């Protein structure tokens, strides 16, 4: 759940009932959270009149009665406990043949590349059992309709590419098709999902890369302030960095400080602040574009060897090296906790999407 700063009761109620309000996680308060008080889960105010809170431990929705200085339960449902939910199965025709591991690559997983954009989970690229691109067109899961669909056919299906989103559009750059091809390795394709008409979905060719050096690994193209930032090698190795300006459809070199500190998986919070995990040190940092420097937020052994990062709602989710735990960092409070991956699952990626809707609520 995302942390929200909201206005509480009217001015005359400020400061009253704080003992009953203090519980620990979300925030409810007056101007700019000055009178913020903790509650047992995420909270919000309806028309600045009534405060609602989710009690995550019990799985109930409550509202605050300022006359009785008490919380009144109005909804109870197991889904409010934050339980893990399974998505519907993706389309089975044609059958999906994703290769995740192979004896020839004992020390690494074969990447399955996906992004999250406008409430959609988009699976873009993978390797099949013949070591060819596994997807000729993306798979799209919409969290509002809770249904899968197929995106527009890629002009050149690929794997080991750069994939990212910005301003509601998906971008795929470089990569390798059935074999290495210079045109594919330099190509950039854009798919605008702000167009709600599925029949109108198309890939649009954008300005080419200057060379094919970004087809060496499956990498994140991080959307940041109308630009896409990417490096050509994962981890702590020496690398090259480049930035794509969406408005100008042009490429530019990555600032020295940004490149020097890009030592692990990265993600942007609301496309405004970039976070990176220094996977050798085990530290989470954010980028200060004014100083062209990275500022450390937290350091934790759990972050060493991090595989992937997602960021939204004031929190950064880090897929740990073991692939069975996700470390969540509240960047405002520098608070951390760990979420275990469901038993029997292999983690391909971590994304933050809106909660799935459910109609089986039990009202009081």
mmCIF file of C-alpha atoms in Angstrom:
data_model
loop_
_atom_site.group_PDB
_atom_site.id
_atom_site.type_symbol
_atom_site.label_atom_id
_atom_site.label_comp_id
_atom_site.label_asym_id
_atom_site.label_seq_id
_atom_site.Cartn_x
_atom_site.Cartn_y
_atom_site.Cartn_z
ATOM 1 C CA UNK A 1 0.000 0.000 0.000
ATOM 2 C CA UNK A 2 1.228 3.490 -0.737
ATOM 3 C CA UNK A 3 1.768 5.992 2.043
ATOM 4 C CA UNK A 4 -0.340 9.081 1.619
ATOM 5 C CA UNK A 5 -0.211 12.425 3.415
ATOM 6 C CA UNK A 6 -3.769 13.674 3.753
ATOM 7 C CA UNK A 7 -5.689 16.320 5.632
ATOM 8 C CA UNK A 8 -7.391 15.038 8.748
ATOM 9 C CA UNK A 9 -10.455 16.365 10.530
ATOM 10 C CA UNK A 10 -11.333 20.040 10.540
ATOM 11 C CA UNK A 11 -9.046 22.606 12.213
ATOM 12 C CA UNK A 12 -11.001 22.406 15.454
ATOM 13 C CA UNK A 13 -10.327 18.669 15.698
ATOM 14 C CA UNK A 14 -6.559 18.946 15.309
ATOM 15 C CA UNK A 15 -4.711 17.338 18.152
ATOM 16 C CA UNK A 16 -7.765 15.492 19.510
ATOM 17 C CA UNK A 17 -7.806 11.743 19.744
ATOM 18 C CA UNK A 18 -4.100 11.321 19.066
ATOM 19 C CA UNK A 19 -3.762 8.442 21.475
ATOM 20 C CA UNK A 20 -6.394 6.477 19.571
ATOM 21 C CA UNK A 21 -4.877 7.452 16.225
ATOM 22 C CA UNK A 22 -1.294 6.458 17.009
ATOM 23 C CA UNK A 23 -0.740 2.913 15.736
ATOM 24 C CA UNK A 24 2.335 2.784 13.534
ATOM 25 C CA UNK A 25 2.307 2.726 9.691
ATOM 26 C CA UNK A 26 0.464 5.200 7.457
ATOM 27 C CA UNK A 27 0.024 8.912 8.112
ATOM 28 C CA UNK A 28 -2.997 11.098 8.659
ATOM 29 C CA UNK A 29 -2.632 14.721 9.599
ATOM 30 C CA UNK A 30 -3.116 18.436 9.137
ATOM 31 C CA UNK A 31 -1.283 20.861 6.861
ATOM 32 C CA UNK A 32 1.716 19.204 5.171
ATOM 33 C CA UNK A 33 1.447 16.411 7.713
ATOM 34 C CA UNK A 34 2.463 18.773 10.542
ATOM 35 C CA UNK A 35 0.074 17.042 12.902
ATOM 36 C CA UNK A 36 0.657 13.629 11.376
ATOM 37 C CA UNK A 37 -0.334 10.640 13.457
ATOM 38 C CA UNK A 38 0.318 6.989 12.695
ATOM 39 C CA UNK A 39 -2.436 4.459 11.982
ATOM 40 C CA UNK A 40 -2.461 0.693 11.448
ATOM 41 C CA UNK A 41 -2.260 0.855 7.676
ATOM 42 C CA UNK A 42 -2.623 3.222 4.736
ATOM 43 C CA UNK A 43 -5.105 6.028 5.270
ATOM 44 C CA UNK A 44 -6.963 8.766 3.420
ATOM 45 C CA UNK A 45 -9.609 11.400 4.104
ATOM 46 C CA UNK A 46 -12.929 11.682 2.223
ATOM 47 C CA UNK A 47 -13.559 15.329 1.278
ATOM 48 C CA UNK A 48 -11.327 16.200 4.282
ATOM 49 C CA UNK A 49 -14.232 15.189 6.568
ATOM 50 C CA UNK A 50 -13.832 11.518 7.429
ATOM 51 C CA UNK A 51 -10.633 9.532 7.834
ATOM 52 C CA UNK A 52 -10.525 5.947 6.580
ATOM 53 C CA UNK A 53 -7.803 3.426 7.391
ATOM 54 C CA UNK A 54 -7.022 -0.150 6.398
ATOM 55 C CA UNK A 55 -6.134 -2.347 9.382
ATOM 56 C CA UNK A 56 -3.718 -4.617 7.541
ATOM 57 C CA UNK A 57 -3.295 -7.061 10.435
ATOM 58 C CA UNK A 58 -7.030 -7.807 10.682
ATOM 59 C CA UNK A 59 -7.998 -7.176 7.075
ATOM 60 C CA UNK A 60 -10.651 -4.508 7.710
ATOM 61 C CA UNK A 61 -11.528 -0.999 6.579
ATOM 62 C CA UNK A 62 -12.402 1.457 9.358
ATOM 63 C CA UNK A 63 -13.501 5.067 9.639
ATOM 64 C CA UNK A 64 -12.711 7.475 12.470
ATOM 65 C CA UNK A 65 -15.600 8.699 14.640
ATOM 66 C CA UNK A 66 -14.320 11.996 16.081
ATOM 67 C CA UNK A 67 -17.276 12.306 18.481
ATOM 68 C CA UNK A 68 -16.547 8.960 20.163
ATOM 69 C CA UNK A 69 -12.816 9.225 19.472
ATOM 70 C CA UNK A 70 -12.875 5.674 18.121
ATOM 71 C CA UNK A 71 -12.431 3.657 14.928
ATOM 72 C CA UNK A 72 -15.589 2.066 13.480
ATOM 73 C CA UNK A 73 -15.211 -1.022 11.299
ATOM 74 C CA UNK A 74 -17.217 -0.886 8.073
ATOM 75 C CA UNK A 75 -15.639 -3.556 5.841
ATOM 76 C CA UNK A 76 -13.838 -6.819 6.530
ATOM 77 C CA UNK A 77 -12.117 -8.862 3.833
ATOM 78 C CA UNK A 78 -9.143 -11.201 3.627
ATOM 79 C CA UNK A 79 -7.764 -9.273 0.639
ATOM 80 C CA UNK A 80 -7.168 -6.237 2.870
ATOM 81 C CA UNK A 81 -4.533 -8.177 4.779
ATOM 82 C CA UNK A 82 -2.172 -7.651 1.891
ATOM 83 C CA UNK A 83 -2.235 -11.343 0.974
ATOM 84 C CA UNK A 84 -0.445 -12.309 -2.202
ATOM 85 C CA UNK A 85 -2.733 -12.687 -5.200
ATOM 86 C CA UNK A 86 -2.267 -14.805 -8.299
ATOM 87 C CA UNK A 87 -2.811 -13.211 -11.696
ATOM 88 C CA UNK A 88 -4.923 -14.980 -14.311
ATOM 89 C CA UNK A 89 -2.944 -17.199 -16.665
ATOM 90 C CA UNK A 90 -1.698 -15.474 -19.844
ATOM 91 C CA UNK A 91 -3.004 -16.562 -23.271
ATOM 92 C CA UNK A 92 -1.986 -20.128 -24.112
ATOM 93 C CA UNK A 93 -2.250 -19.829 -27.885
ATOM 94 C CA UNK A 94 0.379 -19.839 -29.207
ATOM 95 C CA UNK A 95 2.015 -21.609 -26.247
ATOM 96 C CA UNK A 96 4.659 -19.683 -24.326
ATOM 97 C CA UNK A 97 8.100 -21.306 -24.290
ATOM 98 C CA UNK A 98 10.222 -19.093 -22.065
ATOM 99 C CA UNK A 99 13.665 -20.433 -21.231
ATOM 100 C CA UNK A 100 14.627 -19.313 -17.731
ATOM 101 C CA UNK A 101 17.614 -21.560 -17.053
ATOM 102 C CA UNK A 102 19.894 -23.725 -19.170
ATOM 103 C CA UNK A 103 22.806 -26.074 -18.315
ATOM 104 C CA UNK A 104 25.107 -23.984 -20.507
ATOM 105 C CA UNK A 105 24.439 -20.946 -18.285
ATOM 106 C CA UNK A 106 24.729 -22.428 -14.796
ATOM 107 C CA UNK A 107 25.657 -19.166 -13.083
ATOM 108 C CA UNK A 108 22.883 -16.980 -14.488
ATOM 109 C CA UNK A 109 19.225 -16.834 -15.416
ATOM 110 C CA UNK A 110 18.091 -16.100 -18.936
ATOM 111 C CA UNK A 111 16.231 -12.768 -18.784
ATOM 112 C CA UNK A 112 12.513 -12.301 -19.250
ATOM 113 C CA UNK A 113 12.041 -8.568 -19.757
ATOM 114 C CA UNK A 114 8.948 -6.740 -18.603
ATOM 115 C CA UNK A 115 7.831 -3.236 -17.642
ATOM 116 C CA UNK A 116 4.936 -1.587 -15.811
ATOM 117 C CA UNK A 117 3.119 1.355 -17.391
ATOM 118 C CA UNK A 118 -0.275 3.007 -16.797
ATOM 119 C CA UNK A 119 -1.601 0.127 -14.706
ATOM 120 C CA UNK A 120 -0.363 -2.485 -17.188
ATOM 121 C CA UNK A 121 2.216 -5.236 -16.846
ATOM 122 C CA UNK A 122 3.910 -5.671 -20.236
ATOM 123 C CA UNK A 123 6.104 -8.696 -21.009
ATOM 124 C CA UNK A 124 8.350 -7.666 -23.896
ATOM 125 C CA UNK A 125 11.183 -10.084 -24.522
ATOM 126 C CA UNK A 126 12.476 -13.527 -23.586
ATOM 127 C CA UNK A 127 14.425 -16.488 -24.976
ATOM 128 C CA UNK A 128 12.703 -19.648 -26.166
ATOM 129 C CA UNK A 129 14.024 -23.226 -26.001
ATOM 130 C CA UNK A 130 15.752 -22.791 -29.359
ATOM 131 C CA UNK A 131 17.610 -19.700 -28.137
ATOM 132 C CA UNK A 132 15.452 -17.445 -30.325
ATOM 133 C CA UNK A 133 13.212 -14.502 -29.346
ATOM 134 C CA UNK A 134 10.210 -16.013 -27.535
ATOM 135 C CA UNK A 135 7.744 -13.198 -28.236
ATOM 136 C CA UNK A 136 6.738 -11.786 -31.591
ATOM 137 C CA UNK A 137 4.373 -9.397 -29.802
ATOM 138 C CA UNK A 138 4.178 -8.269 -26.158
ATOM 139 C CA UNK A 139 1.849 -9.757 -23.566
ATOM 140 C CA UNK A 140 -0.165 -7.125 -21.667
ATOM 141 C CA UNK A 141 -1.941 -7.607 -18.336
ATOM 142 C CA UNK A 142 -4.308 -4.775 -17.393
ATOM 143 C CA UNK A 143 -4.731 -4.512 -13.616
ATOM 144 C CA UNK A 144 -8.098 -2.733 -13.955
ATOM 145 C CA UNK A 145 -9.815 -5.219 -16.273
ATOM 146 C CA UNK A 146 -7.725 -8.099 -14.851
ATOM 147 C CA UNK A 147 -7.318 -9.490 -18.365
ATOM 148 C CA UNK A 148 -4.435 -10.323 -20.669
ATOM 149 C CA UNK A 149 -4.111 -9.088 -24.238
ATOM 150 C CA UNK A 150 -1.487 -9.121 -26.968
ATOM 151 C CA UNK A 151 0.277 -5.962 -28.003
ATOM 152 C CA UNK A 152 1.244 -4.949 -31.551
ATOM 153 C CA UNK A 153 3.703 -7.235 -33.378
ATOM 154 C CA UNK A 154 7.314 -6.119 -33.001
ATOM 155 C CA UNK A 155 8.900 -5.177 -36.346
ATOM 156 C CA UNK A 156 11.908 -7.234 -35.240
ATOM 157 C CA UNK A 157 11.322 -9.638 -32.295
ATOM 158 C CA UNK A 158 14.338 -9.572 -29.999
ATOM 159 C CA UNK A 159 15.931 -10.469 -26.682
ATOM 160 C CA UNK A 160 18.833 -9.013 -24.658
ATOM 161 C CA UNK A 161 17.513 -5.516 -25.288
ATOM 162 C CA UNK A 162 16.982 -2.284 -23.363
ATOM 163 C CA UNK A 163 13.370 -1.867 -22.230
ATOM 164 C CA UNK A 164 11.686 0.992 -20.395
ATOM 165 C CA UNK A 165 8.764 3.381 -20.163
ATOM 166 C CA UNK A 166 8.177 7.094 -19.913
ATOM 167 C CA UNK A 167 5.062 9.254 -20.229
ATOM 168 C CA UNK A 168 2.787 6.292 -20.888
ATOM 169 C CA UNK A 169 4.848 4.832 -23.729
ATOM 170 C CA UNK A 170 6.961 1.671 -23.921
ATOM 171 C CA UNK A 171 10.399 1.783 -25.540
ATOM 172 C CA UNK A 172 12.532 -1.103 -26.778
ATOM 173 C CA UNK A 173 16.084 -0.406 -27.916
ATOM 174 C CA UNK A 174 18.814 -2.584 -29.377
ATOM 175 C CA UNK A 175 18.895 -6.330 -28.709
ATOM 176 C CA UNK A 176 19.444 -9.483 -30.703
ATOM 177 C CA UNK A 177 16.945 -11.222 -32.978
ATOM 178 C CA UNK A 178 17.342 -14.729 -34.393
ATOM 179 C CA UNK A 179 20.963 -13.671 -34.979
ATOM 180 C CA UNK A 180 22.978 -10.500 -34.484
ATOM 181 C CA UNK A 181 21.965 -7.750 -36.884
ATOM 182 C CA UNK A 182 23.402 -4.232 -36.848
ATOM 183 C CA UNK A 183 20.077 -2.613 -37.779
ATOM 184 C CA UNK A 184 18.279 -4.351 -34.900
ATOM 185 C CA UNK A 185 21.140 -3.616 -32.483
ATOM 186 C CA UNK A 186 20.852 0.109 -33.266
ATOM 187 C CA UNK A 187 17.059 0.310 -33.552
ATOM 188 C CA UNK A 188 14.645 2.021 -31.160
ATOM 189 C CA UNK A 189 10.899 1.286 -31.159
ATOM 190 C CA UNK A 190 8.114 3.166 -29.342
ATOM 191 C CA UNK A 191 4.626 1.922 -28.442
ATOM 192 C CA UNK A 192 2.230 4.539 -27.041
ATOM 193 C CA UNK A 193 -0.197 2.964 -24.560
ATOM 194 C CA UNK A 194 -2.006 6.250 -23.912
ATOM 195 C CA UNK A 195 -3.987 5.337 -27.026
ATOM 196 C CA UNK A 196 -6.757 3.271 -25.452
ATOM 197 C CA UNK A 197 -7.906 1.733 -28.731
ATOM 198 C CA UNK A 198 -6.165 -1.609 -28.952
ATOM 199 C CA UNK A 199 -6.652 -1.777 -32.712
ATOM 200 C CA UNK A 200 -4.623 1.419 -33.050
ATOM 201 C CA UNK A 201 -1.593 0.087 -31.162
ATOM 202 C CA UNK A 202 1.560 0.245 -33.294
ATOM 203 C CA UNK A 203 5.335 0.379 -32.897
ATOM 204 C CA UNK A 204 6.922 3.592 -34.148
ATOM 205 C CA UNK A 205 10.573 3.786 -35.203
ATOM 206 C CA UNK A 206 12.612 6.402 -33.337
ATOM 207 C CA UNK A 207 16.124 7.821 -33.642
ATOM 208 C CA UNK A 208 18.782 5.105 -33.878
ATOM 209 C CA UNK A 209 21.591 4.413 -31.438
ATOM 210 C CA UNK A 210 25.067 5.309 -32.679
ATOM 211 C CA UNK A 211 26.245 1.674 -32.348
ATOM 212 C CA UNK A 212 25.176 -1.784 -31.199
ATOM 213 C CA UNK A 213 26.902 -1.829 -27.801
ATOM 214 C CA UNK A 214 23.603 -1.965 -25.927
ATOM 215 C CA UNK A 215 22.765 -5.490 -27.129
ATOM 216 C CA UNK A 216 25.195 -7.136 -24.691
ATOM 217 C CA UNK A 217 22.753 -7.543 -21.807
ATOM 218 C CA UNK A 218 19.090 -7.258 -20.851
ATOM 219 C CA UNK A 219 18.992 -3.808 -19.283
ATOM 220 C CA UNK A 220 16.570 -1.285 -17.811
ATOM 221 C CA UNK A 221 15.877 1.957 -19.645
ATOM 222 C CA UNK A 222 14.850 4.112 -16.680
ATOM 223 C CA UNK A 223 12.222 6.781 -17.423
ATOM 224 C CA UNK A 224 13.248 10.045 -15.779
ATOM 225 C CA UNK A 225 11.923 13.565 -16.474
ATOM 226 C CA UNK A 226 11.012 12.885 -20.074
ATOM 227 C CA UNK A 227 14.189 10.931 -20.753
ATOM 228 C CA UNK A 228 15.337 7.313 -20.782
ATOM 229 C CA UNK A 229 18.594 6.567 -18.964
ATOM 230 C CA UNK A 230 20.478 3.328 -19.536
ATOM 231 C CA UNK A 231 23.849 1.647 -19.225
ATOM 232 C CA UNK A 232 25.090 -1.177 -21.436
ATOM 233 C CA UNK A 233 26.288 -3.582 -18.726
ATOM 234 C CA UNK A 234 24.691 -4.632 -15.454
ATOM 235 C CA UNK A 235 26.402 -4.671 -12.067
ATOM 236 C CA UNK A 236 29.655 -3.091 -10.935
ATOM 237 C CA UNK A 237 31.620 -3.595 -14.180
ATOM 238 C CA UNK A 238 32.946 -0.783 -16.360
ATOM 239 C CA UNK A 239 30.164 0.452 -18.601
ATOM 240 C CA UNK A 240 28.920 3.089 -20.983
ATOM 241 C CA UNK A 241 25.870 5.241 -20.309
ATOM 242 C CA UNK A 242 23.503 7.057 -22.619
ATOM 243 C CA UNK A 243 20.322 9.130 -22.313
ATOM 244 C CA UNK A 244 17.451 9.374 -24.799
ATOM 245 C CA UNK A 245 15.501 12.653 -24.936
ATOM 246 C CA UNK A 246 11.907 11.740 -25.775
ATOM 247 C CA UNK A 247 10.854 15.189 -26.983
ATOM 248 C CA UNK A 248 13.868 15.713 -29.222
ATOM 249 C CA UNK A 249 14.136 12.074 -30.325
ATOM 250 C CA UNK A 250 17.876 12.330 -29.784
ATOM 251 C CA UNK A 251 20.656 10.681 -27.761
ATOM 252 C CA UNK A 252 23.193 12.266 -25.438
ATOM 253 C CA UNK A 253 25.987 11.104 -23.163
ATOM 254 C CA UNK A 254 25.171 10.273 -19.542
ATOM 255 C CA UNK A 255 26.620 12.742 -16.981
ATOM 256 C CA UNK A 256 29.852 11.497 -15.402
ATOM 257 C CA UNK A 257 28.540 11.398 -11.848
ATOM 258 C CA UNK A 258 25.389 9.504 -12.835
ATOM 259 C CA UNK A 259 27.418 6.917 -14.754
ATOM 260 C CA UNK A 260 30.051 6.511 -12.009
ATOM 261 C CA UNK A 261 27.437 5.666 -9.377
ATOM 262 C CA UNK A 262 25.258 3.405 -11.544
ATOM 263 C CA UNK A 263 26.501 0.181 -9.942
ATOM 264 C CA UNK A 264 23.455 -2.029 -9.940
ATOM 265 C CA UNK A 265 19.744 -2.182 -10.789
ATOM 266 C CA UNK A 266 17.914 1.150 -10.955
ATOM 267 C CA UNK A 267 14.378 2.541 -11.093
ATOM 268 C CA UNK A 268 12.697 5.942 -10.986
ATOM 269 C CA UNK A 269 10.029 7.084 -8.519
ATOM 270 C CA UNK A 270 7.171 8.701 -10.479
ATOM 271 C CA UNK A 271 9.811 9.470 -13.151
ATOM 272 C CA UNK A 272 11.221 12.187 -10.873
ATOM 273 C CA UNK A 273 13.940 10.573 -8.738
ATOM 274 C CA UNK A 274 16.246 7.732 -9.786
ATOM 275 C CA UNK A 275 17.221 5.117 -7.204
ATOM 276 C CA UNK A 276 20.034 2.607 -7.656
ATOM 277 C CA UNK A 277 21.289 -0.279 -5.533
ATOM 278 C CA UNK A 278 25.066 -0.518 -5.307
ATOM 279 C CA UNK A 279 24.987 -4.306 -5.394
ATOM 280 C CA UNK A 280 28.569 -4.808 -4.228
ATOM 281 C CA UNK A 281 28.217 -2.491 -1.212
ATOM 282 C CA UNK A 282 24.566 -3.212 -0.454
ATOM 283 C CA UNK A 283 23.429 0.410 -0.371
ATOM 284 C CA UNK A 284 20.396 2.183 -1.820
ATOM 285 C CA UNK A 285 21.134 5.612 -3.292
ATOM 286 C CA UNK A 286 19.201 8.356 -5.038
ATOM 287 C CA UNK A 287 20.486 10.631 -7.779
ATOM 288 C CA UNK A 288 20.961 14.357 -7.137
ATOM 289 C CA UNK A 289 20.856 15.870 -10.636
ATOM 290 C CA UNK A 290 21.947 19.302 -9.398
ATOM 291 C CA UNK A 291 25.221 17.976 -7.947
ATOM 292 C CA UNK A 292 25.473 15.073 -10.430
ATOM 293 C CA UNK A 293 26.043 12.757 -7.466
ATOM 294 C CA UNK A 294 24.424 9.807 -5.704
ATOM 295 C CA UNK A 295 23.218 10.208 -2.110
ATOM 296 C CA UNK A 296 23.078 7.137 0.126
ATOM 297 C CA UNK A 297 19.765 6.410 1.850
ATOM 298 C CA UNK A 298 20.331 3.058 3.558
ATOM 299 C CA UNK A 299 22.925 0.291 3.619
ATOM 300 C CA UNK A 300 21.932 -3.303 4.278
ATOM 301 C CA UNK A 301 23.530 -6.704 3.709
ATOM 302 C CA UNK A 302 20.222 -7.836 2.194
ATOM 303 C CA UNK A 303 20.770 -5.442 -0.713
ATOM 304 C CA UNK A 304 24.058 -6.988 -1.810
ATOM 305 C CA UNK A 305 23.730 -8.710 -5.167
ATOM 306 C CA UNK A 306 20.300 -7.142 -5.789
ATOM 307 C CA UNK A 307 18.709 -8.374 -9.010
ATOM 308 C CA UNK A 308 16.114 -5.745 -9.784
ATOM 309 C CA UNK A 309 14.399 -2.632 -8.395
ATOM 310 C CA UNK A 310 10.926 -1.083 -8.636
ATOM 311 C CA UNK A 311 9.819 2.237 -7.115
ATOM 312 C CA UNK A 312 6.437 3.869 -6.464
ATOM 313 C CA UNK A 313 4.419 5.499 -3.710
ATOM 314 C CA UNK A 314 7.431 6.482 -1.629
ATOM 315 C CA UNK A 315 8.788 2.944 -1.486
ATOM 316 C CA UNK A 316 11.534 1.071 -3.293
ATOM 317 C CA UNK A 317 11.173 -2.696 -3.740
ATOM 318 C CA UNK A 318 14.421 -4.613 -4.244
ATOM 319 C CA UNK A 319 14.566 -8.208 -5.451
ATOM 320 C CA UNK A 320 17.271 -9.795 -3.318
ATOM 321 C CA UNK A 321 20.146 -11.909 -4.621
ATOM 322 C CA UNK A 322 18.553 -15.181 -3.512
ATOM 323 C CA UNK A 323 15.475 -14.479 -5.646
ATOM 324 C CA UNK A 324 13.038 -15.481 -2.887
ATOM 325 C CA UNK A 325 12.898 -12.274 -0.863
ATOM 326 C CA UNK A 326 11.969 -8.677 -1.632
ATOM 327 C CA UNK A 327 13.336 -5.903 0.564
ATOM 328 C CA UNK A 328 11.008 -2.894 0.787
ATOM 329 C CA UNK A 329 12.491 0.479 1.734
ATOM 330 C CA UNK A 330 10.358 3.433 2.804
ATOM 331 C CA UNK A 331 12.667 6.132 1.464
ATOM 332 C CA UNK A 332 11.157 8.957 3.519
ATOM 333 C CA UNK A 333 11.552 7.175 6.859
ATOM 334 C CA UNK A 334 14.509 4.962 5.803
ATOM 335 C CA UNK A 335 12.476 2.062 7.218
ATOM 336 C CA UNK A 336 12.926 -1.452 5.787
ATOM 337 C CA UNK A 337 11.134 -4.778 5.869
ATOM 338 C CA UNK A 338 11.248 -8.035 3.937
ATOM 339 C CA UNK A 339 8.509 -9.782 1.946
ATOM 340 C CA UNK A 340 8.920 -13.482 1.149
ATOM 341 C CA UNK A 341 8.153 -14.649 -2.370
ATOM 342 C CA UNK A 342 5.250 -17.164 -2.584
ATOM 343 C CA UNK A 343 6.483 -20.728 -2.161
ATOM 344 C CA UNK A 344 7.241 -22.550 -5.401
ATOM 345 C CA UNK A 345 7.559 -19.401 -7.523
ATOM 346 C CA UNK A 346 10.570 -18.186 -9.489
ATOM 347 C CA UNK A 347 10.891 -14.415 -9.595
ATOM 348 C CA UNK A 348 11.405 -12.904 -13.030
ATOM 349 C CA UNK A 349 10.879 -9.279 -12.022
ATOM 350 C CA UNK A 350 9.227 -7.012 -9.466
ATOM 351 C CA UNK A 351 6.706 -4.378 -10.546
ATOM 352 C CA UNK A 352 4.301 -2.135 -8.639
ATOM 353 C CA UNK A 353 0.745 -2.079 -10.001
ATOM 354 C CA UNK A 354 -2.627 -0.916 -8.655
ATOM 355 C CA UNK A 355 -4.358 -3.443 -6.428
ATOM 356 C CA UNK A 356 -6.648 -5.845 -8.252
ATOM 357 C CA UNK A 357 -10.335 -5.055 -7.728
ATOM 358 C CA UNK A 358 -12.576 -7.566 -5.936
ATOM 359 C CA UNK A 359 -16.335 -7.685 -5.380
ATOM 360 C CA UNK A 360 -16.441 -10.145 -2.479
ATOM 361 C CA UNK A 361 -16.334 -7.605 0.344
ATOM 362 C CA UNK A 362 -18.299 -8.342 3.520
ATOM 363 C CA UNK A 363 -19.840 -5.123 4.877
ATOM 364 C CA UNK A 364 -20.856 -4.596 8.474
#
